[in-house]
Amino acid sequence: MSPIPPAGGTKKLASTIARQIEADIVRRGWPVGESLGSEQALQQRYGVSRSVLREAVRLVEHHRVARMRRGPGGGLLISEPDAGPATRAVVIYLEYLGTTLADLLNARLVLEPLAASLAAERIDEAGIERLRAVLREEEHWRPGLPAPRDEFHIALAEQSKNPVLQLFIDVLMRLTTRYALRSRTDSASEAIEALDYMHHDHCEIVAAVTAGDSARAKTLSERHVEAVNAWLQEHHPGAGRAARPGHRREQADGEVPRGKLAEVLAATIGDEIGSGDWQIGSVFGTETALLQRYRVSRAVLREAVRLLEYHSVAQMRRGPGGGLVVAKPHAQASIDTIALYLQYRKPSREDLRCVRDAIEIDNVAKVVKRRAEPEVAAFLYTHRSALDGTAHAADDARQATSEELRFHHGLAQLAGNALLDLFLRIIVELFRRHWTSTGQEPPARSDVDAVEHAHSRILEAITAGDDSLARYRIRRHLDAAASWWL
């Protein structure tokens, strides 16, 4: 007799089982090509019905973690994932939040110079050739040819050998491309001039990276990102507003999504929802209308809808007046998808630390500038009063760890950049998974006291408007609390 799904329904249970399957794959060391077992064996292992298991497998396949192969010798085979589904989901979520060009510039200035600096320290002969090949492709473009894909920043991030930076910069470049493709030049000569300036900057950065001059590579990268931003501000209509995509994905970021037809359809519908004003609760279309519009089978459409529901992009509502209803997206599905992909890439402790530190230090600097704003002032007053007035160092280590994370999340939200806030939440999720999988010892009481003291000192510097001291103290705190995170 098949198990009965608990309250919450098949979809909720299937999502839980999908996470268990993915956790099992991580524990096994992600052996690509290995079978996790037949459908029947998996049903018995996880104690679920066939319908629940198949729903879970659809999610696992969407994450490109494993795929079901039917027939003799089949089963759920572990796959090598790619970042496509994860980055597309994040971009859709960020578009809903209304990511501005200022947010994008700030995030690029935090992460890309770091990538350039690391590339100068870590590049090899193959990396040098990869960057020079991109430069040669840039030289050959002229108006009238297909729009060139901006491969340079992706290729440069690859040379950092930091998978976290690579993936985050991929997201940033997808958003930048969406701005760039909606920008306009007045003439062909202006377009050529803009490309020439860009190419010149790229050549200088590659020369610095090849020479191993990390300081110069970082400086040149900062100047280049600022120049790109200035150009977009001048040529993009409504540059202060959110980065909305074009009407079709090919126009939005130059990439046609790969994968099963249902995944492609889900990406297309997500893009089209994002290209509007995202009226939550509005009906995007009835099932009948969507079948006619996209010319797919009902089975394909319903599987696409499941993926949209998983990322909270839309929800199918049955009955009169129903249809595919635009939903309020939530970050957690995107965070889980990105974290899972990065678990496969196995970033080192240092990979995680250097990206986290760059984001956290920038957050503190922005909070110092905003310290007089009511929301920031209230946060500073509340937290300083709690720390100074009660000396309440939590007796429960779990509570103390939660307080530490809430402190950093609070600073990230006050800093006001949704991109960097999301990236930090992804890093925190990776740390959480590391803790869960390693059974790490909880912090001692002395550690709790030290962390609360550090929080108090950081808030004191922020309140005083002492930017350099606030940066120093957050950096020292991050170094000292590394054992909590790692």
Coordinates of C-alpha atoms in Angstrom, one line a residue:
M1 CA 0.0 0.0 0.0
S2 CA 1.4 3.4 -1.0
P3 CA 2.2 5.8 1.8
I4 CA -0.2 8.7 2.2
P5 CA 1.4 12.1 1.9
P6 CA 1.2 14.2 5.1
A7 CA -0.7 17.5 5.4
G8 CA 0.9 19.9 3.0
G9 CA 0.4 17.7 0.0
T10 CA 2.4 15.8 -2.5
K11 CA 4.4 18.8 -3.8
K12 CA 5.7 19.7 -0.3
L13 CA 6.7 16.1 0.4
A14 CA 8.3 15.7 -3.0
S15 CA 10.4 18.8 -2.4
T16 CA 11.5 17.3 0.9
I17 CA 12.4 14.0 -0.8
A18 CA 14.3 15.9 -3.5
R19 CA 16.4 17.6 -0.9
Q20 CA 17.1 14.2 0.8
I21 CA 18.2 12.7 -2.6
E22 CA 20.5 15.7 -3.2
A23 CA 22.0 15.5 0.3
D24 CA 22.7 11.8 -0.3
I25 CA 24.5 12.6 -3.5
V26 CA 26.7 15.2 -1.7
R27 CA 27.5 12.7 1.1
R28 CA 28.6 10.2 -1.6
G29 CA 31.1 12.7 -3.0
W30 CA 29.0 13.3 -6.1
P31 CA 30.2 10.3 -8.2
V32 CA 28.9 11.3 -11.6
G33 CA 27.4 8.3 -13.6
E34 CA 26.7 6.2 -10.5
S35 CA 23.2 4.9 -10.0
L36 CA 21.3 5.7 -6.8
G37 CA 18.9 2.8 -7.5
S38 CA 15.8 1.9 -9.4
E39 CA 12.5 3.7 -9.0
Q40 CA 11.2 0.8 -6.9
A41 CA 14.3 0.8 -4.7
L42 CA 14.1 4.6 -4.2
Q43 CA 10.4 4.3 -3.2
Q44 CA 11.3 1.8 -0.5
R45 CA 14.4 3.8 0.7
Y46 CA 12.5 7.0 1.1
G47 CA 9.1 5.5 2.0
V48 CA 7.0 7.3 -0.6
S49 CA 4.6 6.6 -3.3
R50 CA 5.5 6.5 -7.0
S51 CA 3.8 9.8 -7.7
V52 CA 5.7 11.6 -4.9
L53 CA 9.0 10.0 -6.0
R54 CA 8.5 11.0 -9.6
E55 CA 7.7 14.6 -8.5
A56 CA 10.9 14.6 -6.5
V57 CA 12.9 13.3 -9.4
R58 CA 11.5 16.1 -11.6
L59 CA 13.1 18.6 -9.2
V60 CA 16.3 16.7 -9.0
E61 CA 16.5 16.6 -12.8
H62 CA 15.7 20.3 -12.9
H63 CA 18.8 21.0 -10.7
R64 CA 20.8 18.7 -13.1
V65 CA 21.8 16.7 -10.1
A66 CA 20.6 13.3 -11.4
R67 CA 18.5 11.9 -14.2
M68 CA 16.2 8.9 -14.4
R69 CA 17.0 6.4 -17.0
R70 CA 14.4 3.8 -17.8
G71 CA 14.9 0.2 -18.9
P72 CA 17.4 -2.5 -18.0
G73 CA 20.4 -1.2 -16.1
G74 CA 18.6 2.1 -15.5
G75 CA 17.8 4.0 -12.4
L76 CA 18.5 7.5 -11.0
L77 CA 21.9 8.3 -12.4
I78 CA 24.1 11.0 -10.8
S79 CA 24.8 13.9 -13.2
E80 CA 27.3 16.7 -13.5
P81 CA 25.3 19.8 -12.9
D82 CA 25.5 23.1 -14.7
A83 CA 24.9 26.6 -13.4
G84 CA 22.2 27.5 -16.0
P85 CA 19.0 26.7 -14.0
A86 CA 20.5 28.3 -10.8
T87 CA 21.6 31.5 -12.4
R88 CA 18.3 31.9 -14.4
A89 CA 16.3 31.5 -11.2
V90 CA 18.4 34.1 -9.4
V91 CA 18.1 36.6 -12.2
I92 CA 14.3 36.2 -12.3
Y93 CA 14.2 36.8 -8.5
L94 CA 16.4 39.8 -8.7
E95 CA 14.3 41.3 -11.4
Y96 CA 11.3 41.0 -9.3
L97 CA 13.1 42.8 -6.5
G98 CA 13.8 45.7 -8.9
T99 CA 17.6 45.5 -9.1
T100 CA 18.9 48.9 -10.2
L101 CA 21.9 49.8 -12.2
A102 CA 23.4 51.3 -9.1
D103 CA 23.0 48.0 -7.3
L104 CA 24.6 46.2 -10.2
L105 CA 27.5 48.6 -10.4
N106 CA 28.1 48.3 -6.6
A107 CA 28.1 44.5 -6.8
R108 CA 30.4 44.4 -9.8
L109 CA 32.8 46.8 -8.0
V110 CA 32.9 44.5 -5.0
L111 CA 33.5 41.3 -6.8
E112 CA 35.1 41.8 -10.2
P113 CA 38.3 43.6 -9.0
L114 CA 38.7 40.8 -6.5
A115 CA 38.4 38.2 -9.4
A116 CA 41.0 40.2 -11.4
S117 CA 43.4 40.3 -8.5
L118 CA 43.1 36.6 -7.8
A119 CA 43.4 35.8 -11.6
A120 CA 46.8 37.6 -11.6
E121 CA 48.0 35.3 -8.8
R122 CA 46.6 32.1 -10.2
I123 CA 46.5 32.2 -14.0
D124 CA 48.3 29.6 -16.0
E125 CA 49.2 29.2 -19.7
A126 CA 45.8 27.8 -20.6
G127 CA 44.1 30.8 -18.9
I128 CA 46.3 33.3 -20.7
E129 CA 45.4 31.8 -24.1
R130 CA 41.7 31.7 -23.1
L131 CA 41.7 35.5 -22.3
R132 CA 43.7 36.3 -25.5
A133 CA 41.2 34.3 -27.6
V134 CA 38.4 36.4 -26.2
L135 CA 40.3 39.6 -27.1
R136 CA 40.8 38.3 -30.7
E137 CA 37.1 37.7 -31.0
E138 CA 36.4 41.3 -29.8
E139 CA 38.7 42.7 -32.5
H140 CA 36.7 41.1 -35.3
W141 CA 33.2 42.5 -34.4
R142 CA 31.7 45.2 -36.5
P143 CA 28.1 46.6 -36.7
G144 CA 25.9 44.4 -38.8
L145 CA 27.4 41.2 -37.3
P146 CA 25.5 39.4 -34.5
A147 CA 25.7 41.1 -31.2
P148 CA 28.9 39.9 -29.4
R149 CA 28.5 38.0 -26.1
D150 CA 30.5 39.6 -23.3
E151 CA 32.7 36.6 -22.6
F152 CA 35.5 38.7 -21.1
H153 CA 34.3 39.0 -17.6
I154 CA 33.2 35.4 -17.4
A155 CA 36.6 34.3 -18.7
L156 CA 38.4 36.5 -16.3
A157 CA 36.4 35.2 -13.4
E158 CA 37.3 31.6 -14.4
Q159 CA 41.0 32.5 -14.0
S160 CA 40.4 33.4 -10.3
K161 CA 39.9 29.6 -9.8
N162 CA 37.2 30.6 -7.2
P163 CA 33.9 28.9 -8.1
V164 CA 31.9 31.2 -5.9
L165 CA 33.2 34.3 -7.6
Q166 CA 32.7 32.7 -11.0
L167 CA 29.0 31.9 -10.4
F168 CA 28.2 35.3 -8.8
I169 CA 29.9 37.2 -11.7
D170 CA 27.9 35.1 -14.1
V171 CA 24.7 36.4 -12.5
L172 CA 26.0 40.0 -12.6
M173 CA 26.9 39.7 -16.3
R174 CA 23.5 38.3 -17.2
L175 CA 21.9 41.3 -15.6
T176 CA 24.4 43.7 -17.2
T177 CA 23.7 42.1 -20.6
R178 CA 20.0 42.8 -20.1
Y179 CA 20.7 46.4 -19.6
A180 CA 23.2 46.6 -22.5
L181 CA 20.8 45.0 -25.0
R182 CA 18.2 47.6 -24.2
S183 CA 20.7 50.5 -24.5
R184 CA 21.1 52.4 -27.7
T185 CA 23.9 54.2 -29.6
D186 CA 23.2 57.1 -32.0
S187 CA 25.3 55.7 -34.8
A188 CA 27.4 52.8 -36.0
S189 CA 30.6 54.9 -35.4
E190 CA 29.5 55.4 -31.8
A191 CA 29.1 51.7 -31.4
I192 CA 32.5 51.0 -32.8
E193 CA 34.1 53.7 -30.6
A194 CA 32.4 52.2 -27.5
L195 CA 33.7 48.7 -28.4
D196 CA 37.2 50.0 -29.0
Y197 CA 37.3 51.6 -25.6
M198 CA 36.0 48.4 -24.0
H199 CA 38.5 46.3 -25.9
H200 CA 41.4 48.7 -24.9
D201 CA 40.4 48.3 -21.2
H202 CA 40.2 44.5 -21.6
C203 CA 43.6 44.4 -23.2
E204 CA 45.2 46.4 -20.3
I205 CA 43.5 44.1 -17.7
V206 CA 44.8 41.0 -19.5
A207 CA 48.3 42.4 -19.6
A208 CA 48.3 43.1 -15.9
V209 CA 46.9 39.6 -15.1
T210 CA 49.4 37.9 -17.4
A211 CA 52.2 39.8 -15.8
G212 CA 51.0 38.7 -12.3
D213 CA 50.4 42.3 -11.2
S214 CA 47.4 41.8 -8.9
A215 CA 47.3 45.4 -7.6
R216 CA 47.2 46.9 -11.2
A217 CA 44.7 44.3 -12.4
K218 CA 42.4 45.2 -9.5
T219 CA 42.7 49.0 -10.2
L220 CA 42.1 48.6 -13.9
S221 CA 39.1 46.4 -13.3
E222 CA 37.6 49.0 -11.0
R223 CA 38.1 51.7 -13.6
H224 CA 36.6 49.6 -16.4
V225 CA 33.5 48.7 -14.4
E226 CA 32.9 52.4 -13.6
A227 CA 33.4 53.3 -17.3
V228 CA 30.8 50.6 -18.3
N229 CA 28.4 52.0 -15.8
A230 CA 28.8 55.5 -17.0
W231 CA 28.1 54.4 -20.6
L232 CA 25.0 52.5 -19.5
Q233 CA 23.8 55.5 -17.5
E234 CA 24.1 57.6 -20.6
H235 CA 22.5 55.2 -23.2
H236 CA 20.0 53.1 -21.2
P237 CA 16.4 54.4 -21.0
G238 CA 15.4 54.7 -17.3
A239 CA 18.7 53.4 -16.0
G240 CA 17.7 54.1 -12.4
R241 CA 14.9 51.5 -12.6
A242 CA 14.9 47.8 -12.4
A243 CA 16.7 45.7 -15.0
R244 CA 13.7 44.3 -16.9
P245 CA 14.3 41.8 -19.6
G246 CA 13.2 41.9 -23.2
H247 CA 10.1 40.0 -24.4
R248 CA 12.0 36.8 -25.2
R249 CA 15.0 35.1 -23.6
E250 CA 17.1 35.4 -26.7
Q251 CA 16.7 39.2 -26.4
A252 CA 17.0 39.2 -22.7
D253 CA 20.4 37.7 -22.2
G254 CA 21.5 36.3 -25.5
E255 CA 21.1 32.7 -24.3
V256 CA 18.6 30.1 -25.2
P257 CA 18.2 27.9 -22.1
R258 CA 19.1 24.2 -22.5
G259 CA 17.5 21.2 -21.1
K260 CA 14.1 19.4 -21.4
L261 CA 11.3 21.2 -23.2
A262 CA 9.5 21.8 -20.0
E263 CA 12.6 23.6 -18.5
V264 CA 12.9 25.8 -21.6
L265 CA 9.2 26.6 -21.4
A266 CA 9.5 27.5 -17.7
A267 CA 12.4 29.8 -18.4
T268 CA 10.5 31.5 -21.3
I269 CA 7.3 32.0 -19.2
G270 CA 9.4 33.3 -16.3
D271 CA 11.1 35.8 -18.6
E272 CA 7.8 37.0 -20.0
I273 CA 6.3 37.5 -16.5
G274 CA 9.4 39.4 -15.5
S275 CA 9.2 41.6 -18.6
G276 CA 5.9 43.0 -17.4
D277 CA 5.2 44.9 -14.2
W278 CA 4.9 41.7 -12.2
Q279 CA 1.4 42.3 -11.0
I280 CA 1.1 39.7 -8.2
G281 CA -2.2 37.9 -8.4
S282 CA -2.8 38.7 -12.1
V283 CA -3.6 35.8 -14.4
F284 CA -0.9 35.3 -16.9
G285 CA -3.1 32.9 -19.0
T286 CA -5.4 30.0 -18.7
E287 CA -4.1 26.5 -19.3
T288 CA -6.0 26.4 -22.6
A289 CA -4.6 29.7 -23.7
L290 CA -1.0 28.7 -22.7
L291 CA -1.3 25.5 -24.6
Q292 CA -2.2 27.4 -27.7
R293 CA 0.3 30.2 -27.2
Y294 CA 3.3 27.8 -26.8
R295 CA 2.1 24.9 -28.8
V296 CA 3.2 22.2 -26.4
S297 CA 1.5 19.2 -24.9
R298 CA -0.5 19.5 -21.6
A299 CA 2.1 17.2 -19.9
V300 CA 5.0 19.6 -20.9
L301 CA 3.1 22.7 -19.8
R302 CA 2.2 21.1 -16.4
E303 CA 5.8 20.1 -15.8
A304 CA 6.9 23.7 -16.6
V305 CA 4.3 25.0 -14.2
R306 CA 5.7 22.8 -11.4
L307 CA 9.1 24.4 -11.9
L308 CA 7.6 27.9 -11.9
E309 CA 5.7 27.0 -8.7
Y310 CA 8.9 25.6 -7.1
H311 CA 10.6 29.0 -7.6
S312 CA 7.4 30.9 -6.6
V313 CA 7.2 32.7 -9.9
A314 CA 3.7 31.6 -10.7
Q315 CA 1.0 29.2 -9.3
M316 CA -1.7 27.3 -11.3
R317 CA -5.2 28.1 -9.9
R318 CA -8.0 25.8 -10.9
G319 CA -11.7 26.6 -11.4
P320 CA -13.6 29.6 -12.7
G321 CA -11.4 32.7 -13.1
G322 CA -8.3 30.5 -12.7
G323 CA -5.1 30.0 -14.7
L324 CA -1.4 30.6 -14.2
V325 CA -1.4 33.3 -11.5
V326 CA 1.7 35.5 -11.0
A327 CA 3.2 34.9 -7.6
K328 CA 5.5 36.7 -5.2
P329 CA 9.0 35.1 -5.7
H330 CA 10.9 33.8 -2.7
A331 CA 14.6 33.6 -2.5
Q332 CA 15.0 30.3 -0.8
A333 CA 14.5 28.1 -3.9
S334 CA 17.2 30.1 -5.7
I335 CA 19.5 30.0 -2.7
D336 CA 19.1 26.2 -2.4
T337 CA 19.7 25.7 -6.1
I338 CA 22.9 27.9 -6.2
A339 CA 24.2 26.3 -2.9
L340 CA 23.7 22.8 -4.3
Y341 CA 25.6 23.7 -7.5
L342 CA 28.4 25.2 -5.5
Q343 CA 28.6 22.1 -3.3
Y344 CA 29.4 20.1 -6.5
R345 CA 32.1 22.7 -7.3
K346 CA 33.6 22.2 -3.8
P347 CA 34.8 25.7 -3.0
S348 CA 37.6 25.8 -0.5
R349 CA 37.3 27.6 2.9
E350 CA 39.4 30.4 1.5
D351 CA 37.2 30.7 -1.6
L352 CA 34.2 31.3 0.7
R353 CA 36.0 33.5 3.1
C354 CA 37.4 36.0 0.5
V355 CA 34.0 36.5 -1.2
R356 CA 32.2 36.8 2.2
D357 CA 34.7 39.3 3.5
A358 CA 34.5 41.5 0.5
I359 CA 30.7 41.7 0.7
E360 CA 30.7 42.2 4.5
I361 CA 33.2 45.0 4.5
D362 CA 31.4 46.8 1.7
N363 CA 28.1 46.4 3.7
V364 CA 29.6 48.0 6.7
A365 CA 31.0 50.9 4.7
K366 CA 27.5 51.5 3.2
V367 CA 25.8 51.3 6.7
V368 CA 28.3 53.9 8.0
K369 CA 27.1 56.3 5.2
R370 CA 23.5 55.6 6.0
R371 CA 23.8 55.7 9.8
A372 CA 21.6 58.8 10.2
E373 CA 18.6 57.2 8.3
P374 CA 15.8 56.2 10.7
E375 CA 15.9 52.5 9.9
V376 CA 19.7 52.3 10.3
A377 CA 19.7 54.4 13.5
A378 CA 17.0 52.1 15.0
F379 CA 19.0 49.0 14.2
L380 CA 22.1 50.5 15.8
Y381 CA 20.3 51.6 18.9
T382 CA 18.4 48.3 19.4
H383 CA 21.5 46.1 19.0
R384 CA 23.8 48.3 21.0
S385 CA 21.3 48.4 23.9
A386 CA 20.8 44.7 23.8
L387 CA 24.6 44.0 23.9
D388 CA 25.6 46.8 26.3
G389 CA 22.6 46.6 28.7
T390 CA 22.2 42.9 29.3
A391 CA 25.5 41.2 28.5
H392 CA 23.2 38.4 27.6
A393 CA 25.7 36.0 25.9
A394 CA 23.3 33.3 24.9
D395 CA 23.6 30.1 27.0
D396 CA 22.4 28.1 24.0
A397 CA 25.1 27.7 21.4
R398 CA 22.5 27.4 18.7
Q399 CA 20.9 30.7 19.8
A400 CA 24.3 32.4 19.8
T401 CA 25.0 31.2 16.3
S402 CA 21.6 32.5 15.2
E403 CA 22.3 35.8 16.7
E404 CA 25.6 36.0 14.9
L405 CA 23.9 35.3 11.5
R406 CA 21.1 37.8 12.3
F407 CA 23.7 40.5 13.0
H408 CA 25.3 40.0 9.6
H409 CA 22.0 39.7 7.8
G410 CA 20.8 42.9 9.4
L411 CA 23.8 44.8 8.2
A412 CA 23.4 43.4 4.7
Q413 CA 19.7 44.5 4.6
L414 CA 20.6 48.0 5.8
A415 CA 23.3 48.3 3.2
G416 CA 20.4 48.1 0.7
N417 CA 21.9 46.1 -2.2
A418 CA 19.6 43.1 -2.9
L419 CA 22.3 41.5 -5.1
L420 CA 25.0 41.4 -2.4
D421 CA 22.4 40.5 0.3
L422 CA 21.3 37.5 -1.8
F423 CA 24.9 36.5 -2.4
L424 CA 25.7 36.6 1.3
R425 CA 22.7 34.5 2.1
I426 CA 24.0 31.9 -0.4
I427 CA 27.3 31.8 1.3
V428 CA 25.6 31.5 4.7
E429 CA 23.6 28.5 3.3
L430 CA 26.9 26.9 2.2
F431 CA 28.3 27.3 5.7
R432 CA 25.1 25.9 7.2
R433 CA 25.4 22.8 5.0
H434 CA 29.1 22.4 6.0
W435 CA 28.1 22.5 9.7
T436 CA 25.3 20.0 9.1
S437 CA 27.5 17.5 7.2
T438 CA 30.6 17.7 9.4
G439 CA 29.0 17.7 12.8
Q440 CA 31.2 20.6 13.9
E441 CA 31.5 21.4 17.6
P442 CA 29.3 24.3 18.7
P443 CA 31.1 27.5 19.9
A444 CA 32.3 27.7 23.5
R445 CA 31.0 30.3 26.0
S446 CA 34.2 32.3 25.6
D447 CA 33.6 32.4 21.8
V448 CA 30.1 33.7 22.3
D449 CA 31.4 36.4 24.7
A450 CA 34.1 37.4 22.1
V451 CA 31.6 37.6 19.3
E452 CA 29.1 39.8 21.2
H453 CA 32.0 42.1 22.2
A454 CA 33.0 42.3 18.5
H455 CA 29.4 43.2 17.5
S456 CA 29.3 46.0 20.1
R457 CA 32.6 47.4 18.9
I458 CA 31.6 47.3 15.2
L459 CA 28.3 49.1 16.0
E460 CA 30.2 51.7 18.1
A461 CA 32.4 52.6 15.1
I462 CA 29.5 52.7 12.7
T463 CA 27.5 55.0 15.1
A464 CA 30.6 57.3 15.3
G465 CA 30.8 57.4 11.5
D466 CA 34.4 56.1 11.7
D467 CA 34.5 54.2 8.3
S468 CA 38.1 53.0 8.5
L469 CA 37.7 51.7 12.1
A470 CA 34.4 50.0 11.2
R471 CA 36.1 48.2 8.3
Y472 CA 39.0 47.2 10.5
R473 CA 36.8 45.8 13.2
I474 CA 34.5 43.8 10.9
R475 CA 37.6 42.4 9.2
R476 CA 39.1 41.3 12.5
H477 CA 35.7 39.9 13.6
L478 CA 35.3 37.9 10.5
D479 CA 38.8 36.4 10.9
A480 CA 38.2 35.6 14.6
A481 CA 34.8 34.1 14.0
A482 CA 35.9 31.9 11.0
S483 CA 35.5 28.8 13.1
W484 CA 31.8 29.6 13.5
W485 CA 31.3 29.8 9.8
L486 CA 33.8 27.3 8.6

